Short mmCIF file of C-alpha atoms in Angstrom, two decimals:
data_model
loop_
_atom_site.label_atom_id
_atom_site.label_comp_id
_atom_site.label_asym_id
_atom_site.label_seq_id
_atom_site.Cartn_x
_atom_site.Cartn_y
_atom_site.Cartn_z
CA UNK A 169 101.49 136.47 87.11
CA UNK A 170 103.50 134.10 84.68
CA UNK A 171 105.33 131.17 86.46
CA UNK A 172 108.05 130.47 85.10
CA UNK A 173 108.29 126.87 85.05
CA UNK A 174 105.15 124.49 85.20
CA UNK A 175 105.37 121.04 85.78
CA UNK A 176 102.02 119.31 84.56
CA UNK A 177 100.31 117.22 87.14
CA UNK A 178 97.79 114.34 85.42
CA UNK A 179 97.78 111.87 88.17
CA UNK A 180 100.75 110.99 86.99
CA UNK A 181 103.64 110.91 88.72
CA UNK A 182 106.11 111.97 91.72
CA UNK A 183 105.66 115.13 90.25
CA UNK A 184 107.54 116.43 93.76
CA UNK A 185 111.17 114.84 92.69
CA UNK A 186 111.18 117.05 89.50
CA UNK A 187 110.22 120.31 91.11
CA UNK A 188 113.37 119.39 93.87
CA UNK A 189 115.33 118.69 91.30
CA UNK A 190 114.48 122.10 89.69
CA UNK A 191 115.04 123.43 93.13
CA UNK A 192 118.25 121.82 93.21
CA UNK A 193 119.75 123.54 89.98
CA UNK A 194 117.86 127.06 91.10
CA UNK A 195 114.55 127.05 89.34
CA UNK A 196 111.40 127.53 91.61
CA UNK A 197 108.52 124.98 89.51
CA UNK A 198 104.76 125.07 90.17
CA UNK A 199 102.66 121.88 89.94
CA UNK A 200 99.78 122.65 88.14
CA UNK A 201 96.60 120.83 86.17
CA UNK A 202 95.38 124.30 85.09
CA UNK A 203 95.40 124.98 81.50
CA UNK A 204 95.47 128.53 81.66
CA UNK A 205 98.97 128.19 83.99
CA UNK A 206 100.64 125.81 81.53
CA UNK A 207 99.25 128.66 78.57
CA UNK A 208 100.95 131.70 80.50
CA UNK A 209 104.04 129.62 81.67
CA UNK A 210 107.75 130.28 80.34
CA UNK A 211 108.33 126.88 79.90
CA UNK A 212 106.70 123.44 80.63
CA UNK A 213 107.80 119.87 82.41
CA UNK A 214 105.65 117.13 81.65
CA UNK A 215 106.70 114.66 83.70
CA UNK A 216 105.15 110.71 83.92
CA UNK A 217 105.09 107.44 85.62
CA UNK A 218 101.79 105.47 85.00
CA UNK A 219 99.75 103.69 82.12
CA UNK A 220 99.21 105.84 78.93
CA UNK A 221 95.77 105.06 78.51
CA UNK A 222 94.45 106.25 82.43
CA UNK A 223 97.12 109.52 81.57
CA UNK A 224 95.25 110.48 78.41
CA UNK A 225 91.94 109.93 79.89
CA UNK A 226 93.34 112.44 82.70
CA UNK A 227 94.83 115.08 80.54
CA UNK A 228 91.78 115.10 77.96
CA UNK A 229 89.70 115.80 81.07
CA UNK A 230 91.70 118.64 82.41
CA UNK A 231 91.81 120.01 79.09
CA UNK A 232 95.48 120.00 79.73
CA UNK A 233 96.35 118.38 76.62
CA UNK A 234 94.90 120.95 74.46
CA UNK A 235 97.07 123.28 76.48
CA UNK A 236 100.35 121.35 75.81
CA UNK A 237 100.07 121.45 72.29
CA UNK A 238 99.23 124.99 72.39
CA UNK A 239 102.47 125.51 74.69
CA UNK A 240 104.49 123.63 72.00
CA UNK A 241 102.57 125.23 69.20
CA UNK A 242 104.13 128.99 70.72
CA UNK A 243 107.50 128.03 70.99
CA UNK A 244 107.93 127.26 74.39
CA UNK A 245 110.69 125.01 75.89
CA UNK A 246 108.74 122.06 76.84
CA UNK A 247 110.13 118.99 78.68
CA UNK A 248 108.49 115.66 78.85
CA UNK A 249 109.59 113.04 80.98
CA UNK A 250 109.16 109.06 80.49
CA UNK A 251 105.82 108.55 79.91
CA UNK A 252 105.53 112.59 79.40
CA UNK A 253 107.56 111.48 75.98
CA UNK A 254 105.88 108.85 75.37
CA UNK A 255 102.17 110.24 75.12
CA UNK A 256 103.99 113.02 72.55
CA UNK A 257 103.98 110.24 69.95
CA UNK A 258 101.15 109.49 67.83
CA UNK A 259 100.01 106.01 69.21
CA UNK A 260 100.85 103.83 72.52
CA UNK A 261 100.63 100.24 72.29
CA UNK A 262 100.26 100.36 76.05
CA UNK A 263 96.04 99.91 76.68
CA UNK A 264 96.37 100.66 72.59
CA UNK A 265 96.07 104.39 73.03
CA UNK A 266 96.02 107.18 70.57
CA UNK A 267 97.68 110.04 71.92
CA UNK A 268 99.31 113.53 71.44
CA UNK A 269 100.88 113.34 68.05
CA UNK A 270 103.29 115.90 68.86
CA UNK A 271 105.67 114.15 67.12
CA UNK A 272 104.85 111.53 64.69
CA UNK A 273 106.03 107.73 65.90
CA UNK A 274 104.33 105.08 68.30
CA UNK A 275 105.34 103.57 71.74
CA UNK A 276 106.31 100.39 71.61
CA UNK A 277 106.38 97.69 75.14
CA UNK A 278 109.76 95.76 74.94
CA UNK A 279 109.75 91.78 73.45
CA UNK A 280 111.68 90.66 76.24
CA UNK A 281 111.65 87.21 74.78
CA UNK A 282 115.26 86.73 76.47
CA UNK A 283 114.39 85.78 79.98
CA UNK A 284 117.14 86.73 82.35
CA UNK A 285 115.79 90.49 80.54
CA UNK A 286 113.42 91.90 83.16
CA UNK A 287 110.63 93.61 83.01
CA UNK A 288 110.36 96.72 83.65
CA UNK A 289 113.86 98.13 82.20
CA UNK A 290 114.69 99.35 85.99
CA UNK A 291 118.23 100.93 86.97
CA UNK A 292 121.36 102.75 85.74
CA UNK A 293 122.06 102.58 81.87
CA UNK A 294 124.08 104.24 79.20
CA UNK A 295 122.73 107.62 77.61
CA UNK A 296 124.21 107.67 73.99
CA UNK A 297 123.90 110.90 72.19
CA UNK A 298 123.43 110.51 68.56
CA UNK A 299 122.82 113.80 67.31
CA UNK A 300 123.55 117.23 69.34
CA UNK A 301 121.35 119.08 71.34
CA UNK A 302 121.92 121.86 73.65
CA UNK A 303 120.14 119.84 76.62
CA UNK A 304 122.52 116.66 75.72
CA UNK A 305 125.81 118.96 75.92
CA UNK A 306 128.38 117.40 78.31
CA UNK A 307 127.33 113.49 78.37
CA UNK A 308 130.02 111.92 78.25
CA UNK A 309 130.41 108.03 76.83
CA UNK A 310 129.87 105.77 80.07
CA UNK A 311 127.07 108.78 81.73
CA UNK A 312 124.46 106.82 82.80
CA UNK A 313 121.02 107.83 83.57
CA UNK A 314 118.27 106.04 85.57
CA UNK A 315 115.38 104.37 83.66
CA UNK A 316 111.90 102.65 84.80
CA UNK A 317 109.97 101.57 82.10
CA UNK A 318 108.18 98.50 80.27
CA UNK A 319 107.30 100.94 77.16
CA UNK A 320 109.62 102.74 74.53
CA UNK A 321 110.08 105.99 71.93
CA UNK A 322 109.78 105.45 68.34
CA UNK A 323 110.39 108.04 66.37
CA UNK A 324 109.81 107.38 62.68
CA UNK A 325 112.28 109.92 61.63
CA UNK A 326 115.84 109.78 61.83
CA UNK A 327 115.92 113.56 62.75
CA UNK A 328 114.01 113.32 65.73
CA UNK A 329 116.14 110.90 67.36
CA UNK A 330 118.73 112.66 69.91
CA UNK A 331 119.86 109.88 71.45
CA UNK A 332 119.91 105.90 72.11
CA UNK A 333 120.23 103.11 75.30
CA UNK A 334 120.38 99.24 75.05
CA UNK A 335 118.50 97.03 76.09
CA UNK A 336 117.37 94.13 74.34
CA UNK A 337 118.76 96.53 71.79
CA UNK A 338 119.04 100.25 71.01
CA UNK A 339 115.97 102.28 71.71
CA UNK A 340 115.31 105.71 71.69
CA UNK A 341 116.15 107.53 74.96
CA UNK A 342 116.30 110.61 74.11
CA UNK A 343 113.36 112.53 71.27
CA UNK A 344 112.86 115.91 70.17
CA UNK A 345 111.85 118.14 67.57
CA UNK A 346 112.06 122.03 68.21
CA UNK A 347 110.92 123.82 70.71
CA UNK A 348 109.77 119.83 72.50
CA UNK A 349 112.28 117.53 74.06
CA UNK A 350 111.67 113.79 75.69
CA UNK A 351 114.00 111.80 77.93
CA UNK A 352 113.08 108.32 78.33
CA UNK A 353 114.77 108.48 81.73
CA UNK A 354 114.29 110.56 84.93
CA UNK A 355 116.75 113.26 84.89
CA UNK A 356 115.20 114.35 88.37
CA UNK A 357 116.58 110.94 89.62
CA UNK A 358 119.97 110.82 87.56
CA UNK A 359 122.30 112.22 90.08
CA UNK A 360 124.44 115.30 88.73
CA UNK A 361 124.13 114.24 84.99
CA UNK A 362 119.95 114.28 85.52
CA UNK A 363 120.46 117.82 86.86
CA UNK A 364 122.95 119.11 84.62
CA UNK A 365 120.05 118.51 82.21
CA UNK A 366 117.26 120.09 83.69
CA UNK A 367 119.68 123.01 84.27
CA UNK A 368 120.21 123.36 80.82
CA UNK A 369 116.22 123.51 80.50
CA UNK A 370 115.84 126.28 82.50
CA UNK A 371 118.21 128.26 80.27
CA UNK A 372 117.18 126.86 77.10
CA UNK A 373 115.86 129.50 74.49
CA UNK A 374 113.98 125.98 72.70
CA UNK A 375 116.10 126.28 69.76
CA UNK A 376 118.19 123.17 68.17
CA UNK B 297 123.26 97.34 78.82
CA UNK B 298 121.98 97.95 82.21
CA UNK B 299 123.98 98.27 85.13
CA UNK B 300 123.94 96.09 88.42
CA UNK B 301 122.98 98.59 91.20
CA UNK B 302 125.00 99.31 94.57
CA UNK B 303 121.64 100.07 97.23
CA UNK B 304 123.01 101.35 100.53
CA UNK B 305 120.08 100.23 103.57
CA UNK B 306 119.79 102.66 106.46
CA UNK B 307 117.79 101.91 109.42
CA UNK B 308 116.29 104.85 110.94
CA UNK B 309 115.08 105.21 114.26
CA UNK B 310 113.72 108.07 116.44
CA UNK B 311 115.30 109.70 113.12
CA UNK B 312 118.49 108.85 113.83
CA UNK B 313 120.55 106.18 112.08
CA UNK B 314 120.06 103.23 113.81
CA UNK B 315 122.82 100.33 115.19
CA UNK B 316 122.99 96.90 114.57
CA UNK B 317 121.74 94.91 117.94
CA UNK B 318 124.50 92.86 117.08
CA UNK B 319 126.80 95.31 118.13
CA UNK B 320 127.56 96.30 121.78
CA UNK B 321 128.30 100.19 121.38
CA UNK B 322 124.97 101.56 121.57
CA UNK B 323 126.31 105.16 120.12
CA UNK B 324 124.35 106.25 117.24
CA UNK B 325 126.23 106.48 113.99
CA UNK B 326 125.18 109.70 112.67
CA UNK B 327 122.62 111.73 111.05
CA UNK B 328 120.89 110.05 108.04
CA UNK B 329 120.45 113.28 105.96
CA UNK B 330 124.34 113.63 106.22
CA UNK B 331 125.33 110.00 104.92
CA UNK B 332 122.67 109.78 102.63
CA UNK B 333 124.05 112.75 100.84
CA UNK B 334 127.54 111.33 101.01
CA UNK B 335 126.79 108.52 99.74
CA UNK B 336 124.95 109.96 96.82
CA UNK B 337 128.24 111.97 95.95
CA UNK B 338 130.44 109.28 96.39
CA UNK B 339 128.51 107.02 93.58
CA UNK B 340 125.71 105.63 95.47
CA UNK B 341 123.08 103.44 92.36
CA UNK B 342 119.80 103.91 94.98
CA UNK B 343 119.32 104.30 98.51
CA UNK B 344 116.95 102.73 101.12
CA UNK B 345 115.33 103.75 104.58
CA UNK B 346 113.97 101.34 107.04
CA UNK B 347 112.10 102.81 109.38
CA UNK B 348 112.84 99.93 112.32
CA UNK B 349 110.28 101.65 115.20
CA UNK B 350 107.06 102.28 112.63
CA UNK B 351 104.61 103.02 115.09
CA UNK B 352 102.38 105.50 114.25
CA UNK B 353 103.66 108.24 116.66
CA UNK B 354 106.82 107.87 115.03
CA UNK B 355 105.67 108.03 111.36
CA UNK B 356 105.79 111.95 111.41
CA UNK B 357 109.80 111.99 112.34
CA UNK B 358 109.99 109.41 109.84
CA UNK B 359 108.56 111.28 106.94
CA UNK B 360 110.80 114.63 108.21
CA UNK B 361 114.03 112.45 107.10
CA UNK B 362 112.47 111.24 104.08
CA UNK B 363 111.66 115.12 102.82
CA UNK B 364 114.92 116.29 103.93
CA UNK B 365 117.01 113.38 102.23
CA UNK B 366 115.00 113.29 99.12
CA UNK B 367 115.53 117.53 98.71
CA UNK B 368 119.65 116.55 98.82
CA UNK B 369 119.77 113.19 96.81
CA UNK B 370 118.79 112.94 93.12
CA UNK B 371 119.21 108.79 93.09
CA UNK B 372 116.07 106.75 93.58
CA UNK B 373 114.51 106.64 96.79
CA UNK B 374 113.37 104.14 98.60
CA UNK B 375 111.46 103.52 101.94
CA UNK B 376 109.77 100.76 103.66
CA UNK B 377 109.24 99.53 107.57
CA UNK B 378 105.57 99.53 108.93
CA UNK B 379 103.97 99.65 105.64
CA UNK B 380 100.29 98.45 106.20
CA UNK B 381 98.03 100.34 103.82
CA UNK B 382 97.96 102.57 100.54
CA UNK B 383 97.75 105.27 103.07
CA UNK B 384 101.13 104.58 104.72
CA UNK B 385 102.74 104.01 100.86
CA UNK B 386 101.10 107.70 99.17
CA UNK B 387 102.66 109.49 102.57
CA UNK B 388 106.14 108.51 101.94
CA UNK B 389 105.66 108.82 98.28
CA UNK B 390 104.70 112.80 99.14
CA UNK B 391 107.60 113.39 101.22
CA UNK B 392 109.91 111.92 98.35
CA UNK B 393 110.21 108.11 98.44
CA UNK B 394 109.53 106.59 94.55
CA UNK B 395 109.61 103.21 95.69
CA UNK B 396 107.78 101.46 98.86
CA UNK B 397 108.33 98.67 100.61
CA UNK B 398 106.59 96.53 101.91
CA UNK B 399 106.86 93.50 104.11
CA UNK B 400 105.23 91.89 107.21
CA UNK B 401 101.99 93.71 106.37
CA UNK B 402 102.09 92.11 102.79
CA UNK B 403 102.64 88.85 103.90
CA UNK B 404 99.75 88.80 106.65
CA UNK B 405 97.52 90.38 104.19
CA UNK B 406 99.00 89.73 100.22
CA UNK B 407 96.04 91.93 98.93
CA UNK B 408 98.61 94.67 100.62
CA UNK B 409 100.64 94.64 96.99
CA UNK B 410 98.36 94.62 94.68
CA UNK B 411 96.74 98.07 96.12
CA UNK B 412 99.82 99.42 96.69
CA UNK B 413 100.94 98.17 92.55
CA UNK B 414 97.47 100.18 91.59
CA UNK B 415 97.62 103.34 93.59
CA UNK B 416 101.46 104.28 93.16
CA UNK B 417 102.01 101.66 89.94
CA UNK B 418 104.07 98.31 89.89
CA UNK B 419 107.45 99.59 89.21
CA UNK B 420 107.36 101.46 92.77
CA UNK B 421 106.25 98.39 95.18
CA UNK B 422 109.10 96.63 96.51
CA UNK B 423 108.11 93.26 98.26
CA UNK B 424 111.29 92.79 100.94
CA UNK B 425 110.97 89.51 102.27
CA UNK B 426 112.75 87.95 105.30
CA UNK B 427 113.65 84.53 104.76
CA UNK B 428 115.32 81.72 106.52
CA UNK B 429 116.66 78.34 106.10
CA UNK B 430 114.46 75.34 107.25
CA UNK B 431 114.18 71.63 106.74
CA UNK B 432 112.30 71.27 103.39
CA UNK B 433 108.59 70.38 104.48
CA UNK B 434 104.99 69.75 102.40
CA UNK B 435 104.59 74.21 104.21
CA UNK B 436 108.09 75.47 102.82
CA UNK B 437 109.40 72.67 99.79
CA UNK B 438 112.07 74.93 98.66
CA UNK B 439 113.84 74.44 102.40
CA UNK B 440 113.34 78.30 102.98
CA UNK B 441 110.62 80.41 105.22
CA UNK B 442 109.33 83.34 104.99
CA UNK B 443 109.08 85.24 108.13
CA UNK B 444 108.11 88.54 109.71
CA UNK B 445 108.24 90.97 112.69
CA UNK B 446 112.06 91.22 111.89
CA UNK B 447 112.53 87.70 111.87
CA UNK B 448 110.73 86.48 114.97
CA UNK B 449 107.82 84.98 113.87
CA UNK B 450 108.00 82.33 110.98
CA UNK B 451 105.09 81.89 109.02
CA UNK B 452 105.04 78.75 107.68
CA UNK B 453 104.91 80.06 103.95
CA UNK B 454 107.67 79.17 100.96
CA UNK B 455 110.17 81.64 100.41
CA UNK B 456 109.90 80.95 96.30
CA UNK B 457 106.40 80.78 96.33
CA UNK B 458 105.83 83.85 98.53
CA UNK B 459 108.63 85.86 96.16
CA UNK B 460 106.12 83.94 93.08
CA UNK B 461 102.79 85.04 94.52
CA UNK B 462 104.10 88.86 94.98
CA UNK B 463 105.31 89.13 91.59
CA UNK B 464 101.99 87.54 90.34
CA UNK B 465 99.94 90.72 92.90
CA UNK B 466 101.99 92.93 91.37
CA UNK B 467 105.35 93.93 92.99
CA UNK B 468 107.98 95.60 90.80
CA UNK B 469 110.89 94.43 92.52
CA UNK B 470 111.80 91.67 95.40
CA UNK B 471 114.39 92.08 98.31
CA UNK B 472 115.73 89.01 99.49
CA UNK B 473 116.70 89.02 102.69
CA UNK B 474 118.62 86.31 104.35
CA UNK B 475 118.07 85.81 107.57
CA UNK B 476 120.50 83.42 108.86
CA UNK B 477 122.73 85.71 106.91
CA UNK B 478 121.98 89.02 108.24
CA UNK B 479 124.57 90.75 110.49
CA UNK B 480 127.25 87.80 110.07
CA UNK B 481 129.29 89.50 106.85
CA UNK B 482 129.76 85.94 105.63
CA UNK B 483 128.08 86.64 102.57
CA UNK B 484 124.87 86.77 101.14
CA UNK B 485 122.67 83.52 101.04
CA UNK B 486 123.28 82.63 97.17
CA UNK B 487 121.38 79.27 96.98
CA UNK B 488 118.17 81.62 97.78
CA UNK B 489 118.85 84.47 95.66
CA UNK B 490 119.58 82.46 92.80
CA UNK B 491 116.51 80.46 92.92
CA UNK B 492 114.37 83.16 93.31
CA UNK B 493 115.95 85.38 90.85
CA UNK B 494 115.35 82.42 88.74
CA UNK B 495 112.22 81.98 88.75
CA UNK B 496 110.91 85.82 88.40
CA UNK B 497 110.90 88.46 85.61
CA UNK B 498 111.34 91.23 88.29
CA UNK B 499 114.55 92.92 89.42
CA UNK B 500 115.92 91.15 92.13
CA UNK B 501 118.18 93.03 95.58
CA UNK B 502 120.56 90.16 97.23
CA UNK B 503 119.86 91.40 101.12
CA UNK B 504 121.87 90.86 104.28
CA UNK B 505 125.71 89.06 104.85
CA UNK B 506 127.33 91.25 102.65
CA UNK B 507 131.16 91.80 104.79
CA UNK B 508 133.48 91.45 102.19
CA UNK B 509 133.30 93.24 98.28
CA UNK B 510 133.79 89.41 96.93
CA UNK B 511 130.44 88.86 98.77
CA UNK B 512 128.69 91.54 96.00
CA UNK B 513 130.60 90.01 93.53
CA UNK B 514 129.11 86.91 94.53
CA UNK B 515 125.34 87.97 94.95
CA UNK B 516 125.44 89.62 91.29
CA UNK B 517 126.69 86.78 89.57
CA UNK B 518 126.43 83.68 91.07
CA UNK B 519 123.42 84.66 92.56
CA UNK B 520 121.90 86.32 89.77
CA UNK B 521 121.40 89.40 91.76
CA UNK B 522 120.19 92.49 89.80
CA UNK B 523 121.30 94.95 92.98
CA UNK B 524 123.42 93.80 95.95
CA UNK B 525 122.07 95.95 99.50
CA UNK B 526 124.70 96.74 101.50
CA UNK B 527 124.36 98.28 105.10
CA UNK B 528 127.06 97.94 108.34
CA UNK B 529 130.02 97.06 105.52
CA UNK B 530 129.73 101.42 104.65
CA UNK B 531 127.63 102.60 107.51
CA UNK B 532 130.82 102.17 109.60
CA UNK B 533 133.90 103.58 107.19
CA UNK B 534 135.14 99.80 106.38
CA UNK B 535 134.43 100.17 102.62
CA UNK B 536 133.50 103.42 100.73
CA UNK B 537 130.65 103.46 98.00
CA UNK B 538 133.29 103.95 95.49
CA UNK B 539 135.48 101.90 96.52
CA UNK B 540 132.74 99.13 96.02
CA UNK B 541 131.89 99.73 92.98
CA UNK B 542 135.38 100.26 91.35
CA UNK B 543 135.76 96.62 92.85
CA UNK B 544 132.93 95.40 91.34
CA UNK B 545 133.60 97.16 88.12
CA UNK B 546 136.96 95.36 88.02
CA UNK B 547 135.89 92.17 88.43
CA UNK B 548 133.60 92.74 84.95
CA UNK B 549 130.34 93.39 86.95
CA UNK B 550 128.72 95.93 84.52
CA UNK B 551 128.73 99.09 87.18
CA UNK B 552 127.87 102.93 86.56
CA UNK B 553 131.21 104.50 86.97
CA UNK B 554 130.90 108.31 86.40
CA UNK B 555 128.89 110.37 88.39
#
């Protein structure tokens, strides 16, 4: 039997407020760590909260990050949340960890050398679209979405950049390339906006 | 740049929604799955459920609201009351809480945060203190207390060194809770909030007083407030969630406004 959505489970995160939220918009998810589910699934979440270094360790285990690539590698719609974009770069400076290279940039921990800036980047903030994208379609300027993180994106190309935030200045908040796209923030947890855009993953054909 | 949050605090008890003792009517004031998801659609930053019984034969009606509330709201969840071991914290986190809070437990044993800040990760431990005014002494030199069981039994710790220490184990955010300010709507306690928001890199949530929308205003300026916690002033229809924050927003306090 193919499922049709899989949301990875590494150890990782609340893995249960992205298969509501998929609920929510009409899409029944399964939580999986088994390769062979993510290989036969329609399309893929990979969600995070955590450190990079204890996720990689997890996924490399599990053989589950073989499978991602593979998933991207066919085509798939694949969606990776916070740290699920983050560990698609090349290199994390969080516990200075190599990991997926599924799209080639680093992650990057904010300066925060201001100090009424605190750490972690925690609340509501300003989505910014910068290129379009048929999961971005209907943010409006002013949308907010909700953020927790002490780590950043960096894409090194221009065309992989979808979309930007501000905090101690513009970062990347929203990544893709393909068939892959990252939101720095939890769309499970973003309210109508966050679930307009997991909507528009289920019925995404993972073309740009 | 980031907005200040508007976090609505519901007491639950018995699974109901839970009154005030300062107030005589003893009616309950509604079903918590019900506002929470009103309060959501109307605009609602985060919400907040405070389990006020916590004993353990309560826990299970406790974690039935959390499920139902978190498969209706998509804002951050948060839950705390009777918090005393990883256990408690990965049991609300599986019925839908992100963040847990903790308090009397932490406080009697501190280690409390830091295995809570491994297990479920900093940025979902929220230390809530309860704090009150006293005479500054060699105990408490900042002039404020920390103290537990809902306010009855004082500790003899600093308030700024207690909201130090639980940064320093680990917590990912502080509620400040004011206890000579609780329940009075005279506004928040701004000398506190301000000194502790001060002196931490963590978000900081300006916690009990709140009557009047100046009083937000207040906490997230003058008192350097990251989120103002608001209870009684929309639990009973005085002020609406949007209403609040269209206030706020007015005033220039950086707000999310669409939703």
């Amino acid at each position: 039997m193919t499922d049709s959505i899989v949301i990875i489970d590494y150890d990782a995160g609340n893995l249960r407020s992205v298969q509501r939220a998929c609920a929510e918009v009409g899409a029944a998810a399964v939580i999986s760590n088994d390769p062979q589910r993510v290989l036969a699934a329609e399309r893929v979440i990979f969600p995070g909260v955590g450190a990079a270094g204890s996720a990689m360790r997890s996924l490399r285990r599990t053989g589950l990050d073989a499978a991602l690539r593979q998933a991207v590698e066919a085509g798939k719609p694949v969606l990776g949340i916070c740290l699920g974009l983050q560990i698609s770069l090349d290199h994390s400076e969080e516990q200075n960890t190599p990991t997926l290279g599924l799209i080639p940039g680093a992650t990057k921990r904010f300066r925060l050398d201001r100090p009424e800036l605190k750490v972690p980047h925690m609340g509501w903030n300003e989505v910014r679209p910068v290129r379009a994208h048929p999961l971005l379609e209907g943010i409006a300027p002013g949308d907010e979405f909700y953020f927790v993180h002490a780590y950043y994106p960096a894409p090194e190309r221009e065309a992989n950049l979808y979309a930007l935030a501000t905090y101690e200045g513009d970062f990347a908040a929203a990544v893709g390339q393909g068939n892959y796209f990252g939101a720095q923030f939890h769309p499970e947890k973003s309210g109508r906006f966050g679930l307009r855009l997991l909507r528009r993953f289920i019925d995404w054909d993972g073309q740009c | 740049m980031l907005s200040k949050r508007l976090i609505a605090c519901l007491d639950v008890r018995d699974g109901k929604l839970a009154k005030s003792v300062r107030f005589v009517d003893t009616k309950d004031i509604g079903d918590p799955v019900e506002k929470a998801r009103a309060y959501y659609e109307d605009g609602l930053d985060e919400l907040v459920f405070y389990d006020i019984t916590a004993s353990s034969d309560r826990r299970s009606i406790m974690l039935d609201v959390v499920e139902a509330v978190a498969k209706e709201v998509f804002i951050p969840l948060s839950v705390g009351g009777g918090v005393r071991s990883v256990a408690d914290a990965t049991d609300l986190r599986l019925a839908g809480a992100e963040k847990i809070n903790v308090n009397s437990a932490a406080v009697q044993r501190p280690a409390l945060i830091a295995e809570c800040a491994e297990a479920i990760g900093n940025q979902n431990v929220v230390l809530s203190m309860d704090i009150r005014r006293v005479p500054a002494s060699q105990a408490c030199p900042s002039g404020y207390e920390v103290v537990i069981n809902g306010g009855r039994t004082p500790m003899e710790v600093d308030g700024l060194a207690w909201a130090l220490e639980g940064e320093r184990l680990g917590a990912g955010e502080l509620v400040v809770n004011a206890i000579d300010a609780d329940g009075t709507r005279d506004g928040y306690e701004l000398q506190l909030t301000a000194m502790i928001a001060a002196a931490v890199r963590i978000p900081v949530i300006a916690s009990g007083g709140a009557g009047k929308p100046e009083h937000l205003k207040e906490a997230l300026t003058i008192g350097k407030a990251d989120a103002a916690l608001v209870a009684s002033m929309v639990h009973y229809g005085d002020y609406s969630v949007s209403e609040l924050k269209r206030y706020l927003h007015s005033e220039g306090v950086k707000m999310r406004m669409s939703w």
